[in-house]
mmCIF file of C-alpha atoms and ligand atoms in Angstrom:
data_model
loop_
_atom_site.group_PDB
_atom_site.id
_atom_site.type_symbol
_atom_site.label_atom_id
_atom_site.label_comp_id
_atom_site.label_asym_id
_atom_site.label_seq_id
_atom_site.Cartn_x
_atom_site.Cartn_y
_atom_site.Cartn_z
ATOM 1 C CA UNK A 1 88.741 110.281 91.527
ATOM 2 C CA UNK A 2 87.347 113.686 90.938
ATOM 3 C CA UNK A 3 86.904 113.968 87.158
ATOM 4 C CA UNK A 4 85.959 117.606 87.353
ATOM 5 C CA UNK A 5 89.216 118.381 89.142
ATOM 6 C CA UNK A 6 91.180 116.603 86.416
ATOM 7 C CA UNK A 7 89.323 118.469 83.670
ATOM 8 C CA UNK A 8 89.895 121.831 85.342
ATOM 9 C CA UNK A 9 93.633 121.275 85.812
ATOM 10 C CA UNK A 10 94.064 120.048 82.248
ATOM 11 C CA UNK A 11 92.067 122.790 80.583
ATOM 12 C CA UNK A 12 93.806 125.489 82.636
ATOM 13 C CA UNK A 13 97.174 124.119 81.521
ATOM 14 C CA UNK A 14 96.107 124.120 77.872
ATOM 15 C CA UNK A 15 94.733 127.635 78.180
ATOM 16 C CA UNK A 16 97.795 129.151 79.886
ATOM 17 C CA UNK A 17 100.675 127.194 78.332
ATOM 18 C CA UNK A 18 99.148 126.101 75.073
ATOM 19 C CA UNK A 19 100.740 122.639 75.109
ATOM 20 C CA UNK A 20 99.669 119.117 76.033
ATOM 21 C CA UNK A 21 100.638 118.137 79.596
ATOM 22 C CA UNK A 22 101.236 114.831 81.353
ATOM 23 C CA UNK A 23 98.682 114.347 84.114
ATOM 24 C CA UNK A 24 99.395 112.821 87.525
ATOM 25 C CA UNK A 25 97.167 112.063 90.496
ATOM 26 C CA UNK A 26 98.469 111.531 94.004
ATOM 27 C CA UNK A 27 96.068 110.715 96.863
ATOM 28 C CA UNK A 28 95.831 111.706 100.509
ATOM 29 C CA UNK A 29 95.557 109.047 103.190
ATOM 30 C CA UNK A 30 93.726 107.928 106.284
ATOM 31 C CA UNK A 31 95.334 105.952 109.084
ATOM 32 C CA UNK A 32 93.373 103.241 110.881
ATOM 33 C CA UNK A 33 95.785 103.098 113.809
ATOM 34 C CA UNK A 34 99.474 103.669 114.598
ATOM 35 C CA UNK A 35 99.934 107.384 115.210
ATOM 36 C CA UNK A 36 103.359 108.963 115.843
ATOM 37 C CA UNK A 37 104.917 105.525 115.509
ATOM 38 C CA UNK A 38 106.404 105.945 112.014
ATOM 39 C CA UNK A 39 109.361 108.145 113.006
ATOM 40 C CA UNK A 40 110.022 105.689 115.822
ATOM 41 C CA UNK A 41 110.576 102.934 113.234
ATOM 42 C CA UNK A 42 107.292 101.355 114.308
ATOM 43 C CA UNK A 43 104.079 100.129 112.708
ATOM 44 C CA UNK A 44 101.306 102.085 110.995
ATOM 45 C CA UNK A 45 98.082 101.039 109.249
ATOM 46 C CA UNK A 46 97.197 103.647 106.610
ATOM 47 C CA UNK A 47 95.300 103.600 103.308
ATOM 48 C CA UNK A 48 95.221 105.964 100.351
ATOM 49 C CA UNK A 49 91.883 107.669 99.654
ATOM 50 C CA UNK A 50 90.097 108.972 96.562
ATOM 51 C CA UNK A 51 90.868 112.605 97.343
ATOM 52 C CA UNK A 52 94.206 114.075 96.326
ATOM 53 C CA UNK A 53 96.253 116.378 94.108
ATOM 54 C CA UNK A 54 96.111 116.545 90.321
ATOM 55 C CA UNK A 55 99.186 117.863 88.505
ATOM 56 C CA UNK A 56 99.554 118.825 84.843
ATOM 57 C CA UNK A 57 103.167 119.231 83.728
ATOM 58 C CA UNK A 58 105.294 119.780 80.615
ATOM 59 C CA UNK A 59 108.807 121.070 79.899
ATOM 60 C CA UNK A 60 108.761 124.839 79.362
ATOM 61 C CA UNK A 61 111.772 125.098 77.048
ATOM 62 C CA UNK A 62 112.367 128.543 78.578
ATOM 63 C CA UNK A 63 114.694 130.148 81.141
ATOM 64 C CA UNK A 64 111.925 130.026 83.734
ATOM 65 C CA UNK A 65 109.527 127.582 85.322
ATOM 66 C CA UNK A 66 105.957 128.601 86.153
ATOM 67 C CA UNK A 67 103.639 127.007 88.674
ATOM 68 C CA UNK A 68 99.951 127.718 88.990
ATOM 69 C CA UNK A 69 98.250 126.730 92.231
ATOM 70 C CA UNK A 70 94.599 126.725 91.253
ATOM 71 C CA UNK A 71 93.130 126.353 94.757
ATOM 72 C CA UNK A 72 94.619 129.663 95.851
ATOM 73 C CA UNK A 73 94.890 131.201 92.394
ATOM 74 C CA UNK A 74 98.619 131.770 92.883
ATOM 75 C CA UNK A 75 101.250 132.031 90.179
ATOM 76 C CA UNK A 76 104.918 131.445 90.960
ATOM 77 C CA UNK A 77 107.872 131.854 88.616
ATOM 78 C CA UNK A 78 111.423 130.710 89.288
ATOM 79 C CA UNK A 79 114.487 129.277 87.592
ATOM 80 C CA UNK A 80 115.457 125.674 88.060
ATOM 81 C CA UNK A 81 119.036 126.884 88.637
ATOM 82 C CA UNK A 82 118.112 128.927 91.679
ATOM 83 C CA UNK A 83 116.217 126.819 94.199
ATOM 84 C CA UNK A 84 115.921 127.948 97.793
ATOM 85 C CA UNK A 85 113.160 127.802 100.411
ATOM 86 C CA UNK A 86 110.725 130.691 100.724
ATOM 87 C CA UNK A 87 109.297 132.051 103.940
ATOM 88 C CA UNK A 88 108.000 129.468 106.425
ATOM 89 C CA UNK A 89 104.473 128.361 105.613
ATOM 90 C CA UNK A 90 104.662 129.031 101.848
ATOM 91 C CA UNK A 91 103.036 126.379 99.666
ATOM 92 C CA UNK A 92 105.917 126.765 97.206
ATOM 93 C CA UNK A 93 108.254 125.014 99.655
ATOM 94 C CA UNK A 94 106.612 121.647 98.998
ATOM 95 C CA UNK A 95 107.421 121.947 95.296
ATOM 96 C CA UNK A 96 110.830 123.622 95.656
ATOM 97 C CA UNK A 97 111.826 121.088 98.310
ATOM 98 C CA UNK A 98 111.150 118.212 95.938
ATOM 99 C CA UNK A 99 113.157 119.907 93.169
ATOM 100 C CA UNK A 100 116.051 120.530 95.525
ATOM 101 C CA UNK A 101 116.106 116.934 96.765
ATOM 102 C CA UNK A 102 116.076 115.648 93.186
ATOM 103 C CA UNK A 103 118.979 117.951 92.344
ATOM 104 C CA UNK A 104 120.897 116.657 95.376
ATOM 105 C CA UNK A 105 120.837 113.188 93.819
ATOM 106 C CA UNK A 106 122.804 114.600 90.873
ATOM 107 C CA UNK A 107 119.922 114.507 88.378
ATOM 108 C CA UNK A 108 119.627 117.500 86.051
ATOM 109 C CA UNK A 109 116.238 119.125 85.632
ATOM 110 C CA UNK A 110 115.133 121.621 82.995
ATOM 111 C CA UNK A 111 112.549 124.316 83.433
ATOM 112 C CA UNK A 112 108.922 123.218 83.334
ATOM 113 C CA UNK A 113 105.353 124.473 83.649
ATOM 114 C CA UNK A 114 103.057 122.944 86.221
ATOM 115 C CA UNK A 115 99.419 123.436 87.193
ATOM 116 C CA UNK A 116 97.982 121.758 90.261
ATOM 117 C CA UNK A 117 94.814 121.594 92.281
ATOM 118 C CA UNK A 118 93.499 119.301 94.994
ATOM 119 C CA UNK A 119 90.380 118.274 96.862
ATOM 120 C CA UNK A 120 91.904 117.334 100.230
ATOM 121 C CA UNK A 121 90.849 119.816 102.884
ATOM 122 C CA UNK A 122 94.046 121.491 104.196
ATOM 123 C CA UNK A 123 94.810 120.897 107.871
ATOM 124 C CA UNK A 124 92.430 117.933 108.098
ATOM 125 C CA UNK A 125 95.205 115.427 108.830
ATOM 126 C CA UNK A 126 94.624 113.733 105.462
ATOM 127 C CA UNK A 127 98.134 114.435 104.166
ATOM 128 C CA UNK A 128 97.554 117.087 101.578
ATOM 129 C CA UNK A 129 101.310 117.790 101.921
ATOM 130 C CA UNK A 130 102.489 114.291 101.064
ATOM 131 C CA UNK A 131 99.963 114.204 98.247
ATOM 132 C CA UNK A 132 101.430 117.395 96.754
ATOM 133 C CA UNK A 133 105.050 116.310 97.231
ATOM 134 C CA UNK A 134 104.409 112.898 95.709
ATOM 135 C CA UNK A 135 102.507 114.353 92.781
ATOM 136 C CA UNK A 136 105.400 116.698 92.026
ATOM 137 C CA UNK A 137 108.183 114.118 92.333
ATOM 138 C CA UNK A 138 106.154 111.661 90.230
ATOM 139 C CA UNK A 139 105.464 114.359 87.641
ATOM 140 C CA UNK A 140 109.135 115.350 87.350
ATOM 141 C CA UNK A 141 110.155 111.689 87.225
ATOM 142 C CA UNK A 142 107.731 111.189 84.329
ATOM 143 C CA UNK A 143 108.541 114.275 82.309
ATOM 144 C CA UNK A 144 112.335 114.100 82.657
ATOM 145 C CA UNK A 145 112.593 110.281 82.572
ATOM 146 C CA UNK A 146 114.558 110.239 85.819
ATOM 147 C CA UNK A 147 114.008 106.549 86.449
ATOM 148 C CA UNK A 148 113.410 106.850 90.199
ATOM 149 C CA UNK A 149 111.593 103.935 91.809
ATOM 150 C CA UNK A 150 108.498 104.644 93.909
ATOM 151 C CA UNK A 151 110.562 103.918 97.001
ATOM 152 C CA UNK A 152 113.196 106.476 96.006
ATOM 153 C CA UNK A 153 110.469 109.003 95.304
ATOM 154 C CA UNK A 154 108.866 108.740 98.752
ATOM 155 C CA UNK A 155 112.198 109.494 100.398
ATOM 156 C CA UNK A 156 112.631 112.535 98.143
ATOM 157 C CA UNK A 157 109.178 113.744 99.244
ATOM 158 C CA UNK A 158 109.976 113.112 102.893
ATOM 159 C CA UNK A 159 113.294 114.986 102.706
ATOM 160 C CA UNK A 160 111.557 117.899 100.996
ATOM 161 C CA UNK A 161 109.282 118.122 104.012
ATOM 162 C CA UNK A 162 112.219 117.896 106.445
ATOM 163 C CA UNK A 163 114.466 120.392 104.705
ATOM 164 C CA UNK A 164 112.165 122.925 103.021
ATOM 165 C CA UNK A 165 108.940 122.723 105.042
ATOM 166 C CA UNK A 166 110.651 122.100 108.384
ATOM 167 C CA UNK A 167 108.524 119.192 109.628
ATOM 168 C CA UNK A 168 110.597 116.153 110.603
ATOM 169 C CA UNK A 169 107.857 113.766 109.491
ATOM 170 C CA UNK A 170 108.022 109.984 109.336
ATOM 171 C CA UNK A 171 107.430 107.994 106.154
ATOM 172 C CA UNK A 172 103.786 106.946 106.627
ATOM 173 C CA UNK A 173 102.082 109.663 104.586
ATOM 174 C CA UNK A 174 104.389 109.516 101.586
ATOM 175 C CA UNK A 175 104.312 105.706 101.611
ATOM 176 C CA UNK A 176 100.530 105.422 101.824
ATOM 177 C CA UNK A 177 99.983 108.065 99.170
ATOM 178 C CA UNK A 178 102.465 106.443 96.759
ATOM 179 C CA UNK A 179 101.684 102.763 97.335
ATOM 180 C CA UNK A 180 97.961 102.835 98.153
ATOM 181 C CA UNK A 181 95.739 100.065 96.825
ATOM 182 C CA UNK A 182 92.065 100.010 95.967
ATOM 183 C CA UNK A 183 89.771 98.871 98.825
ATOM 184 C CA UNK A 184 92.745 97.988 101.006
ATOM 185 C CA UNK A 185 94.719 99.245 103.986
ATOM 186 C CA UNK A 186 98.454 98.730 104.409
ATOM 187 C CA UNK A 187 100.131 97.383 107.516
ATOM 188 C CA UNK A 188 103.538 99.003 107.185
ATOM 189 C CA UNK A 189 106.659 98.250 109.158
ATOM 190 C CA UNK A 190 108.428 101.611 109.044
ATOM 191 C CA UNK A 191 111.771 100.041 109.933
ATOM 192 C CA UNK A 192 112.010 97.559 107.064
ATOM 193 C CA UNK A 193 109.345 99.157 104.838
ATOM 194 C CA UNK A 194 107.793 95.713 104.533
ATOM 195 C CA UNK A 195 104.085 96.024 103.919
ATOM 196 C CA UNK A 196 101.073 93.748 104.097
ATOM 197 C CA UNK A 197 98.028 94.754 102.130
ATOM 198 C CA UNK A 198 94.767 93.966 103.880
ATOM 199 C CA UNK A 199 91.412 94.214 102.191
ATOM 200 C CA UNK A 200 89.077 95.960 104.542
ATOM 201 C CA UNK A 201 85.750 94.269 105.058
ATOM 202 C CA UNK A 202 83.909 95.996 107.873
ATOM 203 C CA UNK A 203 80.624 94.069 107.615
ATOM 204 C CA UNK A 204 77.848 96.207 109.060
ATOM 205 C CA UNK A 205 80.186 99.039 109.981
ATOM 206 C CA UNK A 206 81.535 102.015 108.053
ATOM 207 C CA UNK A 207 84.475 104.332 108.416
ATOM 208 C CA UNK A 208 83.537 107.946 108.894
ATOM 209 C CA UNK A 209 85.893 110.900 109.131
ATOM 210 C CA UNK A 210 84.813 113.948 111.076
ATOM 211 C CA UNK A 211 86.780 117.136 110.551
ATOM 212 C CA UNK A 212 86.923 119.458 113.559
ATOM 213 C CA UNK A 213 87.722 122.231 111.062
ATOM 214 C CA UNK A 214 90.353 123.569 113.431
ATOM 215 C CA UNK A 215 94.131 123.468 113.205
ATOM 216 C CA UNK A 216 95.783 124.875 116.291
ATOM 217 C CA UNK A 217 99.024 126.762 115.830
ATOM 218 C CA UNK A 218 102.292 125.284 117.070
ATOM 219 C CA UNK A 219 101.293 121.888 115.713
ATOM 220 C CA UNK A 220 104.512 121.735 113.714
ATOM 221 C CA UNK A 221 106.912 122.679 116.491
ATOM 222 C CA UNK A 222 105.068 120.317 118.857
ATOM 223 C CA UNK A 223 105.506 117.552 116.277
ATOM 224 C CA UNK A 224 109.260 118.091 116.048
ATOM 225 C CA UNK A 225 109.499 118.267 119.859
ATOM 226 C CA UNK A 226 107.725 114.914 120.206
ATOM 227 C CA UNK A 227 110.124 113.353 117.751
ATOM 228 C CA UNK A 228 113.115 114.739 119.643
ATOM 229 C CA UNK A 229 111.753 113.499 122.978
ATOM 230 C CA UNK A 230 111.344 109.977 121.571
ATOM 231 C CA UNK A 231 114.875 110.005 120.185
ATOM 232 C CA UNK A 232 116.242 111.149 123.550
ATOM 233 C CA UNK A 233 114.469 108.360 125.386
ATOM 234 C CA UNK A 234 115.706 105.802 122.856
ATOM 235 C CA UNK A 235 119.274 106.957 123.328
ATOM 236 C CA UNK A 236 118.936 106.807 127.142
ATOM 237 C CA UNK A 237 117.668 103.259 126.775
ATOM 238 C CA UNK A 238 120.585 102.414 124.501
ATOM 239 C CA UNK A 239 118.399 101.432 121.540
ATOM 240 C CA UNK A 240 118.272 102.820 118.000
ATOM 241 C CA UNK A 241 114.602 103.718 118.182
ATOM 242 C CA UNK A 242 111.600 103.155 120.435
ATOM 243 C CA UNK A 243 110.626 100.326 118.095
ATOM 244 C CA UNK A 244 113.307 98.283 119.842
ATOM 245 C CA UNK A 245 112.092 99.201 123.347
ATOM 246 C CA UNK A 246 109.771 97.143 125.526
ATOM 247 C CA UNK A 247 107.589 98.218 128.430
ATOM 248 C CA UNK A 248 109.993 96.575 130.883
ATOM 249 C CA UNK A 249 112.953 98.475 129.342
ATOM 250 C CA UNK A 250 111.054 101.657 130.016
ATOM 251 C CA UNK A 251 110.223 100.664 133.581
ATOM 252 C CA UNK A 252 113.873 99.810 134.169
ATOM 253 C CA UNK A 253 114.950 103.324 133.102
ATOM 254 C CA UNK A 254 111.982 105.142 134.606
ATOM 255 C CA UNK A 255 114.094 106.984 137.202
ATOM 256 C CA UNK A 256 116.250 108.531 134.463
ATOM 257 C CA UNK A 257 113.316 109.834 132.486
ATOM 258 C CA UNK A 258 111.072 112.810 133.102
ATOM 259 C CA UNK A 259 107.479 111.858 133.830
ATOM 260 C CA UNK A 260 106.237 113.246 130.525
ATOM 261 C CA UNK A 261 108.980 111.604 128.459
ATOM 262 C CA UNK A 262 108.239 108.290 130.135
ATOM 263 C CA UNK A 263 104.540 108.601 129.272
ATOM 264 C CA UNK A 264 105.275 109.542 125.670
ATOM 265 C CA UNK A 265 107.651 106.644 125.141
ATOM 266 C CA UNK A 266 105.215 104.281 126.837
ATOM 267 C CA UNK A 267 102.510 105.467 124.467
ATOM 268 C CA UNK A 268 104.704 104.672 121.444
ATOM 269 C CA UNK A 269 105.489 101.147 122.659
ATOM 270 C CA UNK A 270 101.811 100.513 123.442
ATOM 271 C CA UNK A 271 100.612 101.981 120.148
ATOM 272 C CA UNK A 272 102.953 99.704 118.196
ATOM 273 C CA UNK A 273 101.388 96.739 119.986
ATOM 274 C CA UNK A 274 97.911 98.058 119.233
ATOM 275 C CA UNK A 275 98.680 98.210 115.505
ATOM 276 C CA UNK A 276 99.623 94.538 115.499
ATOM 277 C CA UNK A 277 96.505 93.690 117.517
ATOM 278 C CA UNK A 278 94.396 95.673 115.055
ATOM 279 C CA UNK A 279 95.879 93.704 112.178
ATOM 280 C CA UNK A 280 94.947 90.479 113.919
ATOM 281 C CA UNK A 281 91.458 91.727 114.732
ATOM 282 C CA UNK A 282 90.847 92.651 111.090
ATOM 283 C CA UNK A 283 92.185 89.297 109.915
ATOM 284 C CA UNK A 284 89.665 87.583 112.207
ATOM 285 C CA UNK A 285 86.903 89.986 111.220
ATOM 286 C CA UNK A 286 86.641 91.154 114.826
ATOM 287 C CA UNK A 287 85.463 94.708 114.158
ATOM 288 C CA UNK A 288 84.371 95.265 117.757
ATOM 289 C CA UNK A 289 87.954 94.656 118.907
ATOM 290 C CA UNK A 290 89.234 97.047 116.255
ATOM 291 C CA UNK A 291 86.872 99.696 117.610
ATOM 292 C CA UNK A 292 88.149 99.203 121.164
ATOM 293 C CA UNK A 293 91.717 99.635 119.981
ATOM 294 C CA UNK A 294 90.781 102.934 118.320
ATOM 295 C CA UNK A 295 89.367 104.255 121.603
ATOM 296 C CA UNK A 296 92.495 103.115 123.469
ATOM 297 C CA UNK A 297 94.735 104.757 120.889
ATOM 298 C CA UNK A 298 92.907 108.042 121.421
ATOM 299 C CA UNK A 299 93.302 107.834 125.201
ATOM 300 C CA UNK A 300 97.053 107.436 124.702
ATOM 301 C CA UNK A 301 97.286 110.289 122.206
ATOM 302 C CA UNK A 302 95.325 112.535 124.536
ATOM 303 C CA UNK A 303 96.755 111.743 127.957
ATOM 304 C CA UNK A 304 100.217 110.331 127.324
ATOM 305 C CA UNK A 305 101.425 111.729 124.014
ATOM 306 C CA UNK A 306 99.497 114.988 124.470
ATOM 307 C CA UNK A 307 98.739 115.797 120.838
ATOM 308 C CA UNK A 308 94.954 116.032 120.996
ATOM 309 C CA UNK A 309 92.775 119.093 121.582
ATOM 310 C CA UNK A 310 89.378 119.981 123.003
ATOM 311 C CA UNK A 311 87.530 119.619 119.700
ATOM 312 C CA UNK A 312 88.990 116.177 118.910
ATOM 313 C CA UNK A 313 88.310 114.983 122.458
ATOM 314 C CA UNK A 314 84.733 116.185 122.200
ATOM 315 C CA UNK A 315 84.124 114.170 119.025
ATOM 316 C CA UNK A 316 85.744 111.022 120.396
ATOM 317 C CA UNK A 317 83.895 111.468 123.708
ATOM 318 C CA UNK A 318 80.647 111.757 121.787
ATOM 319 C CA UNK A 319 81.363 108.560 119.844
ATOM 320 C CA UNK A 320 82.133 106.770 123.108
ATOM 321 C CA UNK A 321 78.770 107.704 124.577
ATOM 322 C CA UNK A 322 76.834 106.800 121.444
ATOM 323 C CA UNK A 323 75.663 103.239 120.854
ATOM 324 C CA UNK A 324 76.021 103.771 117.094
ATOM 325 C CA UNK A 325 79.815 104.188 117.198
ATOM 326 C CA UNK A 326 82.103 101.344 118.250
ATOM 327 C CA UNK A 327 85.448 103.126 117.964
ATOM 328 C CA UNK A 328 86.977 106.547 117.337
ATOM 329 C CA UNK A 329 90.246 108.410 117.660
ATOM 330 C CA UNK A 330 92.058 111.476 116.419
ATOM 331 C CA UNK A 331 93.964 110.843 113.204
ATOM 332 C CA UNK A 332 97.285 112.210 111.915
ATOM 333 C CA UNK A 333 99.643 114.607 113.680
ATOM 334 C CA UNK A 334 96.977 116.024 116.002
ATOM 335 C CA UNK A 335 96.043 119.459 117.441
ATOM 336 C CA UNK A 336 93.048 119.535 115.111
ATOM 337 C CA UNK A 337 92.015 117.875 111.861
ATOM 338 C CA UNK A 338 89.892 114.743 111.735
ATOM 339 C CA UNK A 339 88.749 111.905 113.910
ATOM 340 C CA UNK A 340 88.335 108.468 112.356
ATOM 341 C CA UNK A 341 85.205 106.621 113.499
ATOM 342 C CA UNK A 342 83.823 103.120 113.175
ATOM 343 C CA UNK A 343 80.055 103.464 112.901
ATOM 344 C CA UNK A 344 77.153 101.027 112.510
ATOM 345 C CA UNK A 345 76.166 101.660 108.906
ATOM 346 C CA UNK A 346 72.450 101.523 109.757
ATOM 347 C CA UNK A 347 72.830 104.464 112.165
ATOM 348 C CA UNK A 348 75.217 106.561 110.089
ATOM 349 C CA UNK A 349 72.845 109.390 109.204
ATOM 350 C CA UNK A 350 71.408 109.616 112.713
ATOM 351 C CA UNK A 351 74.918 109.738 114.177
ATOM 352 C CA UNK A 352 76.016 112.472 111.781
ATOM 353 C CA UNK A 353 72.969 114.606 112.559
ATOM 354 C CA UNK A 354 73.479 114.302 116.303
ATOM 355 C CA UNK A 355 77.198 115.049 116.131
ATOM 356 C CA UNK A 356 76.703 118.037 113.830
ATOM 357 C CA UNK A 357 74.128 119.558 116.179
ATOM 358 C CA UNK A 358 76.130 118.990 119.341
ATOM 359 C CA UNK A 359 79.462 120.088 117.871
ATOM 360 C CA UNK A 360 77.909 123.316 116.659
ATOM 361 C CA UNK A 361 76.255 123.908 120.006
ATOM 362 C CA UNK A 362 79.559 123.416 121.853
ATOM 363 C CA UNK A 363 82.020 125.257 119.641
ATOM 364 C CA UNK A 364 79.858 127.570 117.615
ATOM 365 C CA UNK A 365 81.634 126.109 114.591
ATOM 366 C CA UNK A 366 80.624 123.362 112.155
ATOM 367 C CA UNK A 367 82.338 120.021 111.743
ATOM 368 C CA UNK A 368 82.432 118.243 108.360
ATOM 369 C CA UNK A 369 81.910 114.593 107.460
ATOM 370 C CA UNK A 370 83.739 112.541 104.829
ATOM 371 C CA UNK A 371 83.018 108.992 103.749
ATOM 372 C CA UNK A 372 86.228 107.465 102.525
ATOM 373 C CA UNK A 373 86.925 105.214 99.602
ATOM 374 C CA UNK A 374 90.235 103.378 99.779
ATOM 375 C CA UNK A 375 92.078 103.912 96.532
ATOM 376 C CA UNK A 376 95.147 103.325 94.409
ATOM 377 C CA UNK A 377 98.343 105.315 95.015
ATOM 378 C CA UNK A 378 100.180 107.953 92.932
ATOM 379 C CA UNK A 379 99.850 107.397 89.191
ATOM 380 C CA UNK A 380 99.731 108.838 85.719
ATOM 381 C CA UNK A 381 96.129 109.476 84.676
HETATM 382 C C1 GLA B 1 101.957 113.396 110.300
HETATM 383 C C2 GLA B 1 103.317 112.958 109.757
HETATM 384 C C3 GLA B 1 103.444 111.439 109.727
HETATM 385 C C4 GLA B 1 103.044 110.816 111.059
HETATM 386 C C5 GLA B 1 101.725 111.390 111.579
HETATM 387 C C6 GLA B 1 101.415 110.951 112.975
HETATM 388 O O1 GLA B 1 100.946 113.020 109.418
HETATM 389 O O2 GLA B 1 103.540 113.469 108.472
HETATM 390 O O3 GLA B 1 104.754 111.067 109.358
HETATM 391 O O4 GLA B 1 104.066 110.957 112.003
HETATM 392 O O5 GLA B 1 101.723 112.804 111.568
HETATM 393 O O6 GLA B 1 101.212 109.586 113.011
#
């Protein structure tokens, strides 16, 4: 965890509000494999990381609440009795959405002061949103003794995103951020919320994230469209979700489906299978197999699910050609953000140098590299 970040948030709170706050940290996440499967009740394989959001909070005892967003140096004042969404794209909606969802449960909140800051790059596909939502719900739960379980809190965060932010996200990000464990990834069944924690021993290989540093517009509407398309296919197949569908079900109904819907649904069914294969590969320490599955996942995301972009494809293509990388794919919602790569540790620096040079040459823009440390989930610090 970033001690400097914690110190900054705490000292800013003391300076501005002159009282002692509770401090909460909530991490971002990576996802080994299982993309766009969560809202289809399928499998995902995420892990919380050591980057995230730090919140300092205390009751205000006043008629107003004040929030300071340190990253953007923004101050926002409102009353707890008047919660409504702001304009699309406002950071406030993540916080207001959480408040509104808590109020919908019948719990009473009082006004409070909150300072937050984070070290997750925005738009990188590392779930800065879930990290913020979870940090806020956890903070309010702590300060007002609401007694919500972690499971209840992740659904509050998810509904905030649906209703105030407008993204009909699945549960992966909020789950991983809340329930993360040190040095481990989580195989999560998004239908039952049953989870298996797997300690990740990659032998001579390392995980490397490469940020394209682009986020193409329309990513959010495209996300919601994909979700709708999957739900339509499921209903045509007569199943609750694509989790219940098999490849032969899809082939049976192929005539009734548009070509693109068929491909998208096929991707989801195949990706669910890949997650289970990845779990098995990791259990057997077969890292080469895991790498292959990452490449296959990317092919599906690019050609069938159509959520990749030129920059992501370039990075994955580069990894495929290199004999230092054994697997790579885009990670998260898509249309920009990061790729996740499995790299021979001995060649890590060489690989980074080559990629940096070639990416710059191609796009006249720099990519960024992050080594990840798998970490514990949302907590009081
Ligand atoms: C975003 C969403 C998640 C998930 C991924 C794609 O991160 O918030 O719920 O659907 O995209 O796997």
